[in-house]
């Protein structure tokens, strides 16, 4: 995108909105009134898929066909050897952690910039989360800081492919291999994302996906574990099926391990099979729009769109993330910027708060159960060891647009950029109130 084009589109957007010298939050005309595309997308094919399951009378995976078919088709889509469907992304992570035997006394390397489930599953197993600071430009776990956080207790590395971009897998997988530590990819936001041409979630020891309502592939709730080891797949299956193997009759009727019921239903699988038909096209559209939006936003002072690593050959763009620098906006605080932007018709959020500083986490790891498992010295140093200054700064600067905003026409991107540019131009006025 050339500067000339940008000026032209921006001018066009301004002309369309009739935006004058006044911000919408101060009574001016908003840049945009139209809503962004709604989510989820569905039509008669979802209806048929659901009714078919309803009429079959086989509503759960034991006895049904849809879950197994989904597992086969999703594996094909990812180029993965095995997929096990689970009730949701959180249970995909719980299943992998159990199947890999991670528990009390172990440490698990996690990023502080993620959805809380990544940490909750570690705590549920009474393992100790150890945070690796964030690479502020990419919003991903800083691979250069992983090594320093590894100890003899480290039982897993859990990189999160934040927003569907990729964590630096070259370096993280190499560390895992050298140290013989399994890597669990949290790919819950990363459907169809890629690292050097291979699908995210297929490169580590295990990969976990979510099909929760907001995700790029969704069935309301749902999840999956991806892996290449036959043995790991069987352990995952058994765990997610209350310790029972694939057939629950005859000689197979015995408990192989403990477990839980974390099965996906046939309804969800049928919905996913139908939704999957759209996922490639939707994903391509997000990529195209994200590329264009990046080129527009880069030209606005104080706005720094997310950078993806060279190895990230495809992002899922579950979120469009950028950093906001108040200094280029007359010192206007991010929260006020977000309100002004919303008034212009572009709703964005400030994203995550730093999880390593979340009181419930430090209370848990310094509480009674952890005191019985870990040496006092280790727990007393936990807070100090887990400082993440880059992530703290990032959490103050981040701005997120949701994936659905990338699903519309190209003009939507020009309007998003124009709304941001308008607030930047008139930030001086905003700073006065
Ligand atoms: C959504 C999400 C999860 C949890 O998935 P659920 O299906 O909501 O349980 C875990 N990790 C990340 C990074 C997520 O975005």
mmCIF file of N, CA, C and O and ligand atoms in Angstrom, residues 87-91 93 114-118 160-162 186-189 209-212 214-215 221-223 318 352, ligand 1:
data_model
loop_
_atom_site.group_PDB
_atom_site.id
_atom_site.type_symbol
_atom_site.label_atom_id
_atom_site.label_comp_id
_atom_site.label_asym_id
_atom_site.label_seq_id
_atom_site.Cartn_x
_atom_site.Cartn_y
_atom_site.Cartn_z
ATOM 1 N N UNK A 87 -14.253 -31.573 25.369
ATOM 2 C CA UNK A 87 -15.397 -30.717 25.683
ATOM 3 C C UNK A 87 -15.117 -29.242 25.424
ATOM 4 O O UNK A 87 -16.018 -28.475 25.105
ATOM 5 N N UNK A 88 -13.878 -28.829 25.574
ATOM 6 C CA UNK A 88 -13.484 -27.432 25.338
ATOM 7 C C UNK A 88 -11.955 -27.341 25.318
ATOM 8 O O UNK A 88 -11.275 -28.346 25.513
ATOM 9 N N UNK A 89 -11.443 -26.136 25.103
ATOM 10 C CA UNK A 89 -9.992 -25.952 25.040
ATOM 11 C C UNK A 89 -9.329 -26.191 26.381
ATOM 12 O O UNK A 89 -8.226 -26.751 26.461
ATOM 13 N N UNK A 90 -9.990 -25.747 27.447
ATOM 14 C CA UNK A 90 -9.437 -25.965 28.781
ATOM 15 C C UNK A 90 -9.261 -27.463 29.030
ATOM 16 O O UNK A 90 -8.218 -27.899 29.530
ATOM 17 N N UNK A 91 -10.265 -28.265 28.661
ATOM 18 C CA UNK A 91 -10.133 -29.704 28.905
ATOM 19 C C UNK A 91 -9.138 -30.356 27.952
ATOM 20 O O UNK A 91 -8.559 -31.397 28.282
ATOM 21 N N UNK A 93 -6.290 -28.933 27.259
ATOM 22 C CA UNK A 93 -5.044 -28.676 27.997
ATOM 23 C C UNK A 93 -4.939 -29.597 29.217
ATOM 24 O O UNK A 93 -3.875 -30.180 29.478
ATOM 25 N N UNK A 114 -1.769 -14.330 28.065
ATOM 26 C CA UNK A 114 -2.610 -15.407 27.539
ATOM 27 C C UNK A 114 -3.940 -15.384 28.258
ATOM 28 O O UNK A 114 -4.121 -14.669 29.241
ATOM 29 N N UNK A 115 -4.874 -16.204 27.787
ATOM 30 C CA UNK A 115 -6.133 -16.407 28.495
ATOM 31 C C UNK A 115 -5.844 -17.235 29.750
ATOM 32 O O UNK A 115 -4.983 -18.120 29.746
ATOM 33 N N UNK A 116 -6.578 -16.949 30.798
ATOM 34 C CA UNK A 116 -6.296 -17.523 32.122
ATOM 35 C C UNK A 116 -6.291 -19.059 32.142
ATOM 36 O O UNK A 116 -5.631 -19.679 32.985
ATOM 37 N N UNK A 117 -6.994 -19.698 31.212
ATOM 38 C CA UNK A 117 -7.066 -21.167 31.202
ATOM 39 C C UNK A 117 -5.680 -21.803 31.100
ATOM 40 O O UNK A 117 -5.439 -22.868 31.678
ATOM 41 N N UNK A 118 -4.766 -21.165 30.356
ATOM 42 C CA UNK A 118 -3.412 -21.706 30.197
ATOM 43 C C UNK A 118 -2.754 -21.909 31.567
ATOM 44 O O UNK A 118 -2.005 -22.871 31.772
ATOM 45 N N UNK A 160 2.028 -20.222 23.934
ATOM 46 C CA UNK A 160 0.677 -19.924 23.442
ATOM 47 C C UNK A 160 0.839 -19.198 22.114
ATOM 48 O O UNK A 160 1.649 -18.266 22.025
ATOM 49 N N UNK A 161 0.115 -19.621 21.110
ATOM 50 C CA UNK A 161 0.169 -18.903 19.832
ATOM 51 C C UNK A 161 -0.837 -17.765 19.915
ATOM 52 O O UNK A 161 -1.980 -17.880 19.469
ATOM 53 N N UNK A 162 -0.365 -16.698 20.531
ATOM 54 C CA UNK A 162 -1.233 -15.591 20.893
ATOM 55 C C UNK A 162 -1.861 -14.939 19.662
ATOM 56 O O UNK A 162 -1.156 -14.602 18.712
ATOM 57 N N UNK A 186 -0.309 -24.255 23.081
ATOM 58 C CA UNK A 186 -1.678 -23.769 23.274
ATOM 59 C C UNK A 186 -2.060 -23.035 21.995
ATOM 60 O O UNK A 186 -1.706 -21.872 21.785
ATOM 61 N N UNK A 187 -2.753 -23.785 21.125
ATOM 62 C CA UNK A 187 -3.144 -23.248 19.816
ATOM 63 C C UNK A 187 -4.629 -22.885 19.826
ATOM 64 O O UNK A 187 -5.290 -22.881 18.782
ATOM 65 N N UNK A 188 -5.149 -22.570 21.008
ATOM 66 C CA UNK A 188 -6.591 -22.316 21.158
ATOM 67 C C UNK A 188 -7.078 -21.129 20.332
ATOM 68 O O UNK A 188 -8.262 -20.991 20.061
ATOM 69 N N UNK A 189 -6.143 -20.249 19.932
ATOM 70 C CA UNK A 189 -6.533 -19.096 19.102
ATOM 71 C C UNK A 189 -5.969 -19.223 17.690
ATOM 72 O O UNK A 189 -6.017 -18.258 16.934
ATOM 73 N N UNK A 209 -6.536 -27.093 20.989
ATOM 74 C CA UNK A 209 -7.417 -26.145 20.302
ATOM 75 C C UNK A 209 -8.686 -25.913 21.105
ATOM 76 O O UNK A 209 -9.110 -26.781 21.877
ATOM 77 N N UNK A 210 -9.285 -24.752 20.884
ATOM 78 C CA UNK A 210 -10.586 -24.431 21.472
ATOM 79 C C UNK A 210 -11.577 -24.143 20.353
ATOM 80 O O UNK A 210 -11.227 -23.508 19.357
ATOM 81 N N UNK A 211 -12.810 -24.610 20.546
ATOM 82 C CA UNK A 211 -13.895 -24.277 19.617
ATOM 83 C C UNK A 211 -14.994 -23.524 20.357
ATOM 84 O O UNK A 211 -16.174 -23.659 20.072
ATOM 85 N N UNK A 212 -14.579 -22.757 21.355
ATOM 86 C CA UNK A 212 -15.504 -21.927 22.117
ATOM 87 C C UNK A 212 -16.077 -20.839 21.200
ATOM 88 O O UNK A 212 -15.474 -20.510 20.173
ATOM 89 N N UNK A 214 -16.246 -17.725 20.699
ATOM 90 C CA UNK A 214 -15.542 -16.583 20.104
ATOM 91 C C UNK A 214 -14.467 -17.001 19.118
ATOM 92 O O UNK A 214 -13.953 -16.182 18.363
ATOM 93 N N UNK A 215 -14.108 -18.285 19.116
ATOM 94 C CA UNK A 215 -12.943 -18.726 18.344
ATOM 95 C C UNK A 215 -13.244 -18.842 16.850
ATOM 96 O O UNK A 215 -14.399 -18.934 16.449
ATOM 97 N N UNK A 221 -19.082 -24.518 22.520
ATOM 98 C CA UNK A 221 -17.985 -25.026 23.339
ATOM 99 C C UNK A 221 -17.393 -26.213 22.579
ATOM 100 O O UNK A 221 -18.103 -26.889 21.844
ATOM 101 N N UNK A 222 -16.120 -26.471 22.795
ATOM 102 C CA UNK A 222 -15.500 -27.619 22.144
ATOM 103 C C UNK A 222 -13.998 -27.439 22.171
ATOM 104 O O UNK A 222 -13.506 -26.339 22.425
ATOM 105 N N UNK A 223 -13.282 -28.538 21.948
ATOM 106 C CA UNK A 223 -11.827 -28.445 21.945
ATOM 107 C C UNK A 223 -11.217 -29.685 21.329
ATOM 108 O O UNK A 223 -11.931 -30.620 20.948
ATOM 109 N N UNK A 318 -6.824 -14.340 15.094
ATOM 110 C CA UNK A 318 -7.966 -14.427 16.014
ATOM 111 C C UNK A 318 -8.242 -13.050 16.621
ATOM 112 O O UNK A 318 -9.381 -12.714 16.947
ATOM 113 N N UNK A 352 -5.529 -8.274 27.734
ATOM 114 C CA UNK A 352 -5.256 -8.961 29.001
ATOM 115 C C UNK A 352 -4.585 -8.065 30.036
ATOM 116 O O UNK A 352 -3.835 -7.156 29.692
HETATM 117 C C1 LIG B 1 -9.938 -19.911 24.531
HETATM 118 C C2 LIG B 1 -8.616 -20.246 25.085
HETATM 119 C C3 LIG B 1 -8.423 -21.318 25.963
HETATM 120 C C4 LIG B 1 -9.540 -22.108 26.563
HETATM 121 O O1 LIG B 1 -10.448 -22.626 25.676
HETATM 122 P P1 LIG B 1 -11.963 -22.900 26.156
HETATM 123 O O2 LIG B 1 -12.527 -23.625 25.003
HETATM 124 O O3 LIG B 1 -12.595 -21.567 26.380
HETATM 125 O O4 LIG B 1 -11.908 -23.720 27.373
HETATM 126 C C5 LIG B 1 -7.132 -21.615 26.353
HETATM 127 N N1 LIG B 1 -6.082 -20.893 25.941
HETATM 128 C C6 LIG B 1 -6.235 -19.832 25.126
HETATM 129 C C7 LIG B 1 -5.016 -19.080 24.682
HETATM 130 C C8 LIG B 1 -7.507 -19.457 24.685
HETATM 131 O O5 LIG B 1 -7.637 -18.402 23.892
#
